[in-house]
Amino acid sequence: HILVPWLVKTSEPDEFSSLFFTLKDKRKLVCCYQFPLYLPPGLFEVMCVRAHNEKHKLQLLHQWGEGLHCLHLHDKIHVIMTYFKNNKSESERTDVILKFEVIDESVDRVEETPASTMWSILLPLLLDFEQLLASYSGILVKRLTECPKCQTASFIGEWLTPKDAQALASRSCEACKQEIDSAYLVQPKEQKRVIIKRNNQVTTESS
């Protein structure tokens, strides 16, 4: 059936909420866009349409007024897009946060999806969104990456200018003071290659 994002006004489904709770301790990449003034009307809905493009290889599982939940067709990866008001904002204005999450559903280290593969799923979505942002003028937006340890968006989002961050093996989180593997903060260099184990067969793919 055809689902028109602009017409979806339902709240977050209970089924998704229950599933999301089971995924809370899984390995993930989380990139955020913080809009200090406003989220342009229709921007999230247009991104939902783009996420359905065949190139992203996503199967829709849930969609509601402020969110989209998909499963990758080839990897055990959940892709979640949501937006919400940031009540923790220090300013008098209420920021709006638009969040992209990719979560590895693997149950053990043998099957776990490498961070570089997770980036290969997330980055094309981010670049699609960047293309949408470029079509607007005068939008204030801040790019952030969430710490995988404390779930605080304490790192500057550097997916558009990753070179400096890629040179560091790890970085310290200002919020929790832990050292975080850079593989969870920025995409790997293009020349890196990753071994992916699927169905007990080992294959080599470009990251």
Coordinates of C-alpha atoms in Angstrom, one line a residue:
H1 CA 0.0 0.0 0.0
I2 CA 1.0 3.6 -0.5
L3 CA 1.9 5.5 2.7
V4 CA 1.9 9.3 2.4
P5 CA 4.1 10.8 5.2
W6 CA 2.2 14.1 5.3
L7 CA -1.0 12.2 6.2
V8 CA 0.5 10.1 9.0
K9 CA -0.6 11.7 12.3
T10 CA -0.5 8.7 14.6
S11 CA 1.7 8.5 17.7
E12 CA 4.6 6.2 18.2
P13 CA 3.3 2.5 18.0
D14 CA 3.5 0.4 21.2
E15 CA 5.1 -2.4 19.2
F16 CA 7.9 -0.1 18.2
S17 CA 8.4 1.2 21.7
S18 CA 8.7 -2.3 23.0
L19 CA 11.2 -3.3 20.3
F20 CA 13.2 -0.1 20.8
F21 CA 13.6 -0.9 24.5
T22 CA 15.2 -4.3 23.7
L23 CA 17.6 -2.5 21.4
K24 CA 18.7 0.2 23.9
D25 CA 22.0 -1.6 24.8
K26 CA 22.9 -2.6 21.2
R27 CA 25.8 -1.1 19.3
K28 CA 24.6 1.9 17.3
L29 CA 25.6 5.0 15.4
V30 CA 23.5 8.1 16.2
C31 CA 23.8 11.4 14.3
C32 CA 21.6 14.4 15.1
Y33 CA 20.6 17.7 13.5
Q34 CA 19.7 20.4 16.0
F35 CA 17.4 23.2 14.7
P36 CA 17.6 26.1 17.2
L37 CA 14.8 28.1 15.6
Y38 CA 12.5 25.7 13.7
L39 CA 12.4 22.6 11.7
P40 CA 11.2 23.5 8.2
P41 CA 7.7 22.2 7.6
G42 CA 7.7 19.1 5.4
L43 CA 11.4 18.5 5.7
F44 CA 11.1 15.3 7.7
E45 CA 8.3 14.0 5.5
V46 CA 10.4 14.5 2.3
M47 CA 13.3 12.7 4.0
C48 CA 10.9 9.8 4.8
V49 CA 10.1 9.6 1.0
R50 CA 13.8 9.6 0.2
A51 CA 14.5 6.8 2.7
H52 CA 12.2 4.6 0.6
N53 CA 14.5 4.9 -2.4
E54 CA 15.7 1.4 -3.5
K55 CA 19.4 2.5 -3.1
H56 CA 19.0 2.5 0.7
K57 CA 17.8 -1.1 0.7
L58 CA 15.3 -0.5 3.6
Q59 CA 12.1 -2.3 4.5
L60 CA 9.5 -0.2 6.3
L61 CA 8.4 -1.6 9.6
H62 CA 6.8 1.4 11.4
Q63 CA 5.9 4.9 10.5
W64 CA 4.2 7.6 12.7
G65 CA 3.9 11.3 12.9
E66 CA 7.4 12.0 14.2
G67 CA 9.2 8.8 13.2
L68 CA 10.2 6.1 10.7
H69 CA 11.5 2.6 11.5
C70 CA 13.1 0.4 8.9
L71 CA 15.1 -2.8 8.7
H72 CA 18.0 -3.2 6.3
L73 CA 17.4 -5.9 3.7
H74 CA 20.9 -7.4 3.9
D75 CA 22.2 -6.7 7.3
K76 CA 20.7 -7.1 10.8
I77 CA 20.5 -3.3 11.1
H78 CA 17.6 -1.2 12.3
V79 CA 17.3 2.3 10.8
I80 CA 15.3 4.9 12.8
M81 CA 14.6 8.5 12.0
T82 CA 12.8 10.6 14.6
Y83 CA 12.3 14.3 15.5
F84 CA 11.3 15.8 18.8
K85 CA 11.5 19.0 20.8
N86 CA 14.7 19.2 22.9
N87 CA 13.5 20.1 26.4
K88 CA 17.0 20.0 27.7
S89 CA 17.9 23.1 25.7
E90 CA 19.7 25.8 27.8
S91 CA 18.2 28.5 25.7
E92 CA 14.7 30.0 26.1
R93 CA 13.8 28.6 22.7
T94 CA 12.8 25.0 22.3
D95 CA 15.2 23.3 19.9
V96 CA 14.0 20.6 17.5
I97 CA 16.3 17.6 17.2
L98 CA 16.1 15.3 14.1
K99 CA 17.9 12.1 14.8
F100 CA 19.2 9.3 12.6
E101 CA 20.0 6.0 14.3
V102 CA 21.4 2.7 12.9
I103 CA 21.3 -0.1 15.4
D104 CA 23.1 -3.5 15.1
E105 CA 20.7 -6.3 16.1
S106 CA 23.4 -9.0 16.2
V107 CA 23.4 -11.1 19.3
D108 CA 27.1 -12.0 19.6
R109 CA 30.5 -10.8 18.6
V110 CA 30.8 -13.4 15.8
E111 CA 27.8 -12.0 13.9
E112 CA 28.1 -8.3 14.9
T113 CA 28.1 -5.8 12.0
P114 CA 31.3 -3.7 11.8
A115 CA 31.0 0.0 12.5
S116 CA 32.2 0.7 8.9
T117 CA 29.3 -1.3 7.5
M118 CA 26.9 0.6 9.7
W119 CA 28.3 3.8 8.3
S120 CA 27.8 2.6 4.8
I121 CA 24.1 2.4 5.6
L122 CA 23.9 5.6 7.6
L123 CA 26.0 8.0 5.5
P124 CA 23.9 7.8 2.2
L125 CA 20.9 8.8 4.3
L126 CA 22.8 11.7 5.9
L127 CA 24.0 12.9 2.5
D128 CA 20.4 12.7 1.1
F129 CA 19.3 14.9 4.0
E130 CA 22.2 17.3 3.5
Q131 CA 21.0 17.7 -0.1
L132 CA 17.5 18.6 1.2
L133 CA 19.0 21.1 3.6
A134 CA 20.9 22.8 0.8
S135 CA 17.6 23.5 -1.0
Y136 CA 16.6 25.8 1.9
S137 CA 18.1 29.2 2.6
G138 CA 18.7 30.8 6.0
I139 CA 18.3 27.6 8.1
L140 CA 20.3 27.4 11.3
V141 CA 21.3 23.8 12.0
K142 CA 23.9 22.2 14.3
R143 CA 25.3 18.7 13.5
L144 CA 26.0 16.4 16.4
T145 CA 27.1 12.8 17.0
E146 CA 25.9 10.9 20.1
C147 CA 28.3 9.2 22.5
P148 CA 27.7 5.5 22.4
K149 CA 28.5 5.2 26.1
C150 CA 26.3 7.9 27.7
Q151 CA 23.9 8.6 24.8
T152 CA 24.7 12.3 25.0
A153 CA 25.1 14.3 21.8
S154 CA 28.5 15.6 23.0
F155 CA 30.5 15.4 19.7
I156 CA 30.4 17.7 16.8
G157 CA 29.0 15.9 13.7
E158 CA 31.8 15.7 11.3
W159 CA 30.5 13.5 8.5
L160 CA 30.9 16.3 6.0
T161 CA 34.5 17.0 7.0
P162 CA 35.7 13.7 8.5
K163 CA 39.5 14.0 7.7
D164 CA 40.7 15.2 11.1
A165 CA 38.5 12.9 13.1
Q166 CA 39.5 9.9 11.0
A167 CA 43.1 10.5 12.0
L168 CA 42.3 9.8 15.7
A169 CA 41.9 6.3 17.0
S170 CA 39.6 7.6 19.9
R171 CA 38.2 10.8 21.4
S172 CA 37.2 11.8 24.8
C173 CA 33.5 12.4 25.6
E174 CA 33.0 15.7 27.4
A175 CA 29.9 14.4 29.1
C176 CA 31.1 11.0 30.5
K177 CA 34.9 11.5 30.1
Q178 CA 35.3 8.1 28.5
E179 CA 37.5 7.4 25.5
I180 CA 35.3 6.6 22.5
D181 CA 36.4 4.6 19.5
S182 CA 36.4 7.1 16.5
A183 CA 34.7 4.3 14.4
Y184 CA 31.5 5.2 16.2
L185 CA 31.9 9.0 15.7
V186 CA 32.8 9.4 12.0
Q187 CA 32.8 7.3 8.9
P188 CA 36.1 5.4 8.0
K189 CA 38.4 6.5 5.2
E190 CA 37.2 5.2 1.8
Q191 CA 40.2 3.0 1.2
K192 CA 39.5 0.9 4.3
R193 CA 38.0 -2.5 3.6
V194 CA 36.0 -4.6 6.0
I195 CA 35.4 -8.3 6.3
I196 CA 31.8 -9.1 6.7
K197 CA 30.6 -12.6 7.8
R198 CA 27.2 -13.6 6.4
N199 CA 25.8 -17.1 6.6
N200 CA 29.2 -18.5 7.7
Q201 CA 30.8 -17.2 4.5
V202 CA 33.4 -14.5 4.7
T203 CA 33.5 -11.8 2.0
T204 CA 35.4 -8.6 1.5
E205 CA 33.6 -5.4 0.7
S206 CA 34.7 -1.8 0.2
S207 CA 33.6 0.4 3.1

